[in-house]
Coordinates of C-alpha atoms and ligand atoms in Angstrom, one line a residue:
X1 CA 0.0 0.0 0.0
X2 CA 2.4 2.8 1.1
X3 CA 5.2 1.2 -1.1
X4 CA 2.7 0.6 -3.9
X5 CA 1.5 4.1 -3.8
X6 CA 5.0 5.5 -3.9
X7 CA 5.9 3.2 -6.7
X8 CA 3.0 4.0 -8.9
X9 CA 3.9 7.6 -8.4
X10 CA 7.5 6.8 -9.3
X11 CA 6.3 5.0 -12.4
X12 CA 4.2 7.9 -13.6
X13 CA 7.0 10.4 -13.0
X14 CA 9.3 8.2 -15.0
X15 CA 6.9 8.1 -17.9
X16 CA 8.3 6.9 -21.2
X17 CA 11.8 6.3 -19.9
X18 CA 10.6 3.4 -17.8
X19 CA 9.8 1.5 -20.9
X20 CA 13.3 1.1 -22.4
X21 CA 15.7 1.8 -19.5
X22 CA 16.6 -1.0 -17.2
X23 CA 18.6 1.2 -14.9
X24 CA 16.6 4.4 -14.7
X25 CA 16.2 7.5 -12.6
X26 CA 13.6 5.9 -10.3
X27 CA 16.0 3.2 -9.4
X28 CA 17.3 4.8 -6.3
X29 CA 13.9 5.8 -5.2
X30 CA 12.7 2.3 -5.7
X31 CA 15.7 0.9 -3.8
X32 CA 14.8 3.2 -0.8
X33 CA 11.3 2.0 -0.9
X34 CA 12.4 -1.6 -1.2
X35 CA 14.2 -1.2 2.1
X36 CA 10.8 -1.9 3.6
X37 CA 11.0 -5.4 2.2
X38 CA 14.6 -6.4 2.5
X39 CA 17.9 -4.7 3.4
X40 CA 19.3 -2.3 0.8
X41 CA 22.3 -4.6 0.2
X42 CA 20.0 -7.5 -0.4
X43 CA 17.7 -5.7 -2.7
X44 CA 20.5 -4.1 -4.8
X45 CA 22.2 -7.5 -5.1
X46 CA 19.0 -9.1 -6.4
X47 CA 18.3 -6.3 -8.8
X48 CA 21.8 -6.6 -10.2
X49 CA 21.3 -10.3 -10.5
X50 CA 17.9 -10.0 -12.3
X51 CA 19.3 -7.4 -14.7
X52 CA 22.4 -9.5 -15.5
X53 CA 20.5 -11.6 -18.1
X54 CA 18.3 -11.0 -21.2
X55 CA 15.1 -9.2 -20.2
X56 CA 13.0 -12.2 -21.0
X57 CA 15.0 -14.4 -18.7
X58 CA 14.1 -12.7 -15.5
X59 CA 11.0 -14.7 -14.4
X60 CA 8.1 -16.8 -15.5
X61 CA 5.2 -16.2 -13.2
X62 CA 2.1 -18.4 -13.3
X63 CA -1.0 -16.8 -12.0
X64 CA -3.9 -19.1 -10.9
X65 CA -7.2 -18.0 -12.3
X66 CA -8.7 -17.5 -8.8
X67 CA -6.3 -14.6 -8.1
X68 CA -7.7 -12.6 -11.0
X69 CA -11.1 -12.8 -9.4
X70 CA -10.0 -12.5 -5.7
X71 CA -6.9 -10.4 -5.7
X72 CA -6.5 -8.5 -9.0
X73 CA -5.4 -5.2 -7.6
X74 CA -2.7 -6.7 -5.4
X75 CA -1.5 -8.8 -8.4
X76 CA -1.4 -5.8 -10.7
X77 CA 0.5 -3.7 -8.2
X78 CA 3.0 -6.4 -7.6
X79 CA 3.6 -6.8 -11.3
X80 CA 3.7 -3.0 -11.8
X81 CA 6.3 -2.8 -9.1
X82 CA 8.6 -5.2 -11.0
X83 CA 8.1 -3.3 -14.2
X84 CA 8.8 0.0 -12.5
X85 CA 12.2 -1.3 -11.5
X86 CA 12.9 -2.2 -15.1
X87 CA 12.0 -5.9 -15.0
X88 CA 9.8 -7.8 -17.4
X89 CA 8.3 -10.9 -15.9
X90 CA 6.5 -13.2 -18.4
X91 CA 3.1 -13.8 -17.0
X92 CA 1.0 -16.9 -17.8
X93 CA -2.4 -17.2 -16.2
X94 CA -5.1 -19.8 -15.8
X95 CA -8.9 -19.5 -15.6
X96 CA -10.1 -22.7 -14.0
X97 CA -12.6 -21.3 -11.4
X98 CA -14.2 -19.0 -13.9
X99 CA -14.7 -21.8 -16.4
X100 CA -16.3 -23.9 -13.6
X101 CA -18.6 -21.1 -12.6
X102 CA -20.0 -20.7 -16.1
X103 CA -20.4 -24.4 -16.6
X104 CA -22.2 -24.9 -13.3
X105 CA -24.5 -21.9 -14.1
X106 CA -25.3 -23.8 -17.3
X107 CA -26.0 -27.0 -15.3
X108 CA -22.9 -28.7 -16.6
X109 CA -20.8 -30.6 -14.1
X110 CA -17.1 -30.0 -14.7
X111 CA -15.2 -33.3 -15.4
X112 CA -11.6 -33.9 -14.8
X113 CA -9.2 -36.9 -15.1
X114 CA -6.1 -36.5 -13.0
X115 CA -6.5 -32.7 -12.8
X116 CA -7.0 -32.3 -16.5
X117 CA -10.4 -31.0 -17.7
X118 CA -12.3 -33.2 -20.2
X119 CA -12.9 -30.5 -22.8
X120 CA -15.7 -31.2 -25.3
X121 CA -16.5 -28.5 -27.9
X122 CA -19.2 -26.9 -25.8
X123 CA -16.8 -26.7 -22.9
X124 CA -14.1 -25.4 -25.2
X125 CA -16.1 -22.4 -26.1
X126 CA -16.4 -21.5 -22.4
X127 CA -12.7 -22.2 -21.9
X128 CA -11.8 -19.8 -24.8
X129 CA -14.2 -17.1 -23.6
X130 CA -12.9 -17.3 -20.0
X131 CA -9.2 -17.1 -21.1
X132 CA -9.9 -14.1 -23.2
X133 CA -12.0 -12.3 -20.5
X134 CA -9.5 -12.9 -17.7
X135 CA -6.6 -12.0 -19.9
X136 CA -8.2 -8.7 -20.8
X137 CA -9.0 -8.1 -17.1
X138 CA -5.4 -8.5 -16.1
X139 CA -4.1 -6.4 -19.0
X140 CA -6.6 -3.7 -18.1
X141 CA -5.6 -3.7 -14.5
X142 CA -1.9 -3.3 -15.4
X143 CA -2.6 -0.5 -17.9
X144 CA -4.5 1.3 -15.1
X145 CA -1.3 1.1 -13.0
X146 CA 0.7 2.7 -15.7
X147 CA 2.2 -0.5 -17.0
X148 CA 2.2 -1.4 -20.7
X149 CA 0.9 -4.9 -21.1
X150 CA 0.3 -7.0 -24.2
X151 CA -2.3 -9.8 -24.4
X152 CA -0.7 -12.9 -25.9
X153 CA -3.6 -15.4 -26.4
X154 CA -2.1 -17.5 -29.2
X155 CA 1.0 -18.1 -31.3
X156 CA 3.3 -19.4 -28.5
X157 CA 2.2 -23.0 -27.9
X158 CA 1.9 -25.6 -30.6
X159 CA 0.3 -28.9 -29.4
X160 CA -0.9 -32.3 -30.4
X161 CA -3.9 -34.0 -28.8
X162 CA -3.0 -35.3 -25.4
X163 CA -5.4 -38.2 -25.7
X164 CA -8.4 -37.4 -27.9
X165 CA -10.5 -40.3 -26.7
X166 CA -9.9 -39.6 -23.0
X167 CA -9.7 -35.7 -22.8
X168 CA -11.1 -34.5 -26.2
X169 CA -9.9 -31.0 -27.0
X170 CA -6.9 -31.0 -24.7
X171 CA -3.3 -30.4 -25.9
X172 CA 0.1 -31.7 -25.1
X173 CA 2.6 -28.9 -25.9
X174 CA 5.2 -29.9 -28.5
X175 CA 6.7 -26.6 -29.4
X176 CA 7.1 -23.2 -27.7
X177 CA 7.7 -20.1 -29.9
X178 CA 8.9 -17.2 -27.8
X179 CA 8.9 -14.7 -30.6
X180 CA 5.7 -13.0 -29.5
X181 CA 7.1 -12.8 -26.0
X182 CA 10.4 -11.3 -27.1
X183 CA 8.6 -8.8 -29.3
X184 CA 6.4 -7.7 -26.5
X185 CA 9.3 -7.1 -24.1
X186 CA 11.2 -5.3 -26.9
X187 CA 8.3 -3.0 -27.3
X188 CA 8.3 -2.3 -23.5
X189 CA 5.1 -4.3 -22.7
X190 CA 4.7 -7.0 -20.2
X191 CA 3.7 -10.2 -22.0
X192 CA 0.4 -11.7 -20.6
X193 CA -0.2 -15.2 -21.8
X194 CA -2.9 -17.8 -21.6
X195 CA -2.2 -21.5 -21.8
X196 CA -4.3 -22.1 -24.9
X197 CA -2.4 -24.0 -27.6
X198 CA -3.0 -24.7 -31.3
X199 CA -2.4 -27.8 -33.4
X200 CA -0.3 -27.4 -36.6
X201 CA -3.6 -27.3 -38.5
X202 CA -5.1 -24.6 -36.4
X203 CA -7.3 -26.4 -33.9
X204 CA -7.3 -24.6 -30.5
X205 CA -6.7 -26.9 -27.6
X206 CA -7.0 -26.5 -23.9
X207 CA -3.9 -26.9 -21.7
X208 CA -3.6 -26.9 -17.9
X209 CA -1.9 -23.6 -17.0
X210 CA 0.5 -25.1 -14.5
X211 CA 1.7 -27.5 -17.3
X212 CA 2.0 -24.7 -19.9
X213 CA 4.0 -22.5 -17.4
X214 CA 6.4 -25.4 -16.9
X215 CA 6.8 -25.9 -20.7
X216 CA 7.4 -22.2 -21.1
X217 CA 10.0 -22.1 -18.4
X218 CA 11.9 -25.0 -19.9
X219 CA 12.4 -23.0 -23.1
X220 CA 12.9 -19.6 -21.4
X221 CA 15.2 -20.9 -18.6
X222 CA 14.4 -17.9 -16.4
X223 CA 16.2 -17.0 -13.2
X224 CA 13.0 -17.2 -11.2
X225 CA 10.0 -19.5 -11.7
X226 CA 7.0 -18.5 -9.5
X227 CA 3.6 -20.1 -9.2
X228 CA 1.1 -17.7 -7.6
X229 CA -1.8 -19.3 -5.8
X230 CA -4.5 -18.2 -3.3
X231 CA -3.1 -20.4 -0.6
X232 CA 0.3 -18.9 -0.6
X233 CA 2.1 -22.2 -1.1
X234 CA 1.5 -26.0 -1.2
X235 CA -0.7 -27.1 1.8
X236 CA -0.1 -30.5 3.3
X237 CA -3.4 -32.4 2.8
X238 CA -3.3 -34.0 6.3
X239 CA -1.8 -31.5 8.6
X240 CA -3.2 -28.5 6.8
X241 CA 0.1 -26.7 7.1
X242 CA 2.1 -25.0 4.5
X243 CA 5.1 -27.0 3.3
X244 CA 8.1 -24.7 3.3
X245 CA 10.5 -26.8 1.2
X246 CA 10.3 -29.9 -1.0
X247 CA 13.6 -31.6 -2.0
X248 CA 12.5 -33.6 -5.0
X249 CA 15.5 -35.9 -5.1
X250 CA 14.7 -37.3 -1.7
X251 CA 10.9 -36.7 -1.4
X252 CA 9.3 -37.0 -4.8
X253 CA 8.5 -40.7 -4.8
X254 CA 7.1 -40.8 -1.3
X255 CA 5.2 -37.5 -1.9
X256 CA 3.5 -38.9 -5.0
X257 CA 2.3 -41.9 -3.0
X258 CA 0.6 -39.8 -0.4
X259 CA -3.2 -40.1 -0.6
X260 CA -3.7 -36.3 -0.5
X261 CA -1.4 -35.7 -3.4
X262 CA -3.9 -36.1 -6.2
X263 CA -5.6 -34.3 -9.1
X264 CA -4.2 -30.8 -9.8
X265 CA -1.7 -31.0 -6.9
X266 CA -0.2 -34.2 -8.3
X267 CA -0.1 -32.7 -11.8
X268 CA 1.6 -29.5 -10.5
X269 CA 4.3 -31.4 -8.6
X270 CA 4.9 -33.7 -11.5
X271 CA 5.2 -30.8 -14.0
X272 CA 7.5 -28.9 -11.6
X273 CA 9.7 -31.9 -11.3
X274 CA 9.9 -32.4 -15.1
X275 CA 10.8 -28.8 -15.4
X276 CA 13.5 -28.8 -12.8
X277 CA 15.1 -31.9 -14.5
X278 CA 15.6 -29.6 -17.5
X279 CA 17.1 -26.7 -15.7
X280 CA 20.4 -26.2 -13.9
X281 CA 20.6 -27.9 -10.5
X282 CA 20.6 -24.5 -8.8
X283 CA 17.1 -23.7 -10.1
X284 CA 14.0 -23.8 -7.9
X285 CA 10.3 -23.1 -8.2
X286 CA 8.4 -21.0 -5.6
X287 CA 4.7 -21.4 -4.9
X288 CA 3.6 -18.2 -3.1
X289 CA 0.8 -15.7 -2.6
X290 CA 0.7 -12.5 -4.6
X291 CA 1.5 -10.5 -1.4
X292 CA 4.8 -12.4 -1.0
X293 CA 6.1 -11.8 -4.5
X294 CA 8.5 -8.9 -3.6
X295 CA 9.7 -10.8 -0.5
X296 CA 10.3 -13.9 -2.6
X297 CA 12.2 -12.1 -5.3
X298 CA 14.2 -9.6 -3.3
X299 CA 15.1 -11.2 0.0
X300 CA 17.2 -14.2 1.0
X301 CA 14.4 -15.5 3.2
X302 CA 11.8 -16.3 0.5
X303 CA 8.2 -17.2 1.2
X304 CA 5.6 -19.9 0.6
X305 CA 6.8 -23.3 -0.7
X306 CA 10.1 -23.8 -2.4
X307 CA 10.6 -26.8 -4.6
X308 CA 14.1 -27.8 -5.7
X309 CA 16.0 -30.9 -6.7
Ligands
X2W401 C1 -7.4 -25.9 -17.6 C2 -6.9 -24.5 -18.0 C3 -7.1 -23.4 -17.0 C4 -6.2 -23.5 -15.7 C5 -8.9 -25.8 -17.3 O1 -9.7 -26.0 -18.2 O2 -9.3 -25.6 -16.2 C6 -7.1 -28.1 -18.5 O3 -7.3 -28.7 -17.4 P1 -6.0 -22.5 -13.3 O4 -6.8 -21.4 -12.7 O5 -4.5 -22.2 -13.3 O6 -6.3 -23.8 -12.6 N1 -7.1 -26.8 -18.6 C7 -6.7 -28.9 -19.7 O7 -5.4 -24.3 -15.6 O8 -6.5 -22.6 -14.8

């Protein structure tokens, strides 16, 4: 709130310069404000680290659909903050709850197998509509904060059918084209992606957003991979407590056998493991709440659940 207010002011004052300059005149102001989150040394160190790579390699941030309904302003402020310090996170969002709400209102019971929605053509039209609506909502909220944002609702993921008999219009990503993402960042706009994919002959397919974020991160190889959810981490299904760290090398097999690790949770953990197998050993994935984003990125202490190998 105070920080966010100051930052949106800083962003406005900085105007056009903000778009192209990674080290800009607001930087010192921003660092002072960031002192409220971490120490100056910590924050400067992370900022240097994040700007040491290509702009597109800073972070892939997956946003669960529920956040867009429940916490849009905080999400937009957090992303605006990152952009005001010259960073361009690649944002990929879901829209699961919004799809279910519409289906249920129409008297359709949502159907999943292992966390993946069975998507017939009627469901698909709801899926597409929700992705476009939620994408626009997020882009609008960012623009209102003085951040340029570009909707990217196609052209990134090429897919084949995952299993047409079982899931119908659901895709398995075969190719990721980061050209639209690169172009967006080059133009000074935050890329805001959906997880919709397309077959080589133009059929749009539904893809779970956690899975698409993982596939994207594999190609981008970003410094930070963050999954934002409403729970602020992964919650242990029996104790109800937040899990702070998962070391996959030691814990993966036993974790996957736990009765509470099922559906979307199972799919998420599996996808994160597959991703981390394709990244340097030092990489990790953080599952956190929107409010913890700055803390996770700019302090040594981190927040939520950290998953590593
Ligand atoms: C997901 C895509 C949306 C999503 C679905 O239809 O719900 C499949 O399951 P959240 O909000 O991140 O859960 N697609 C194939 O994953 O949204």
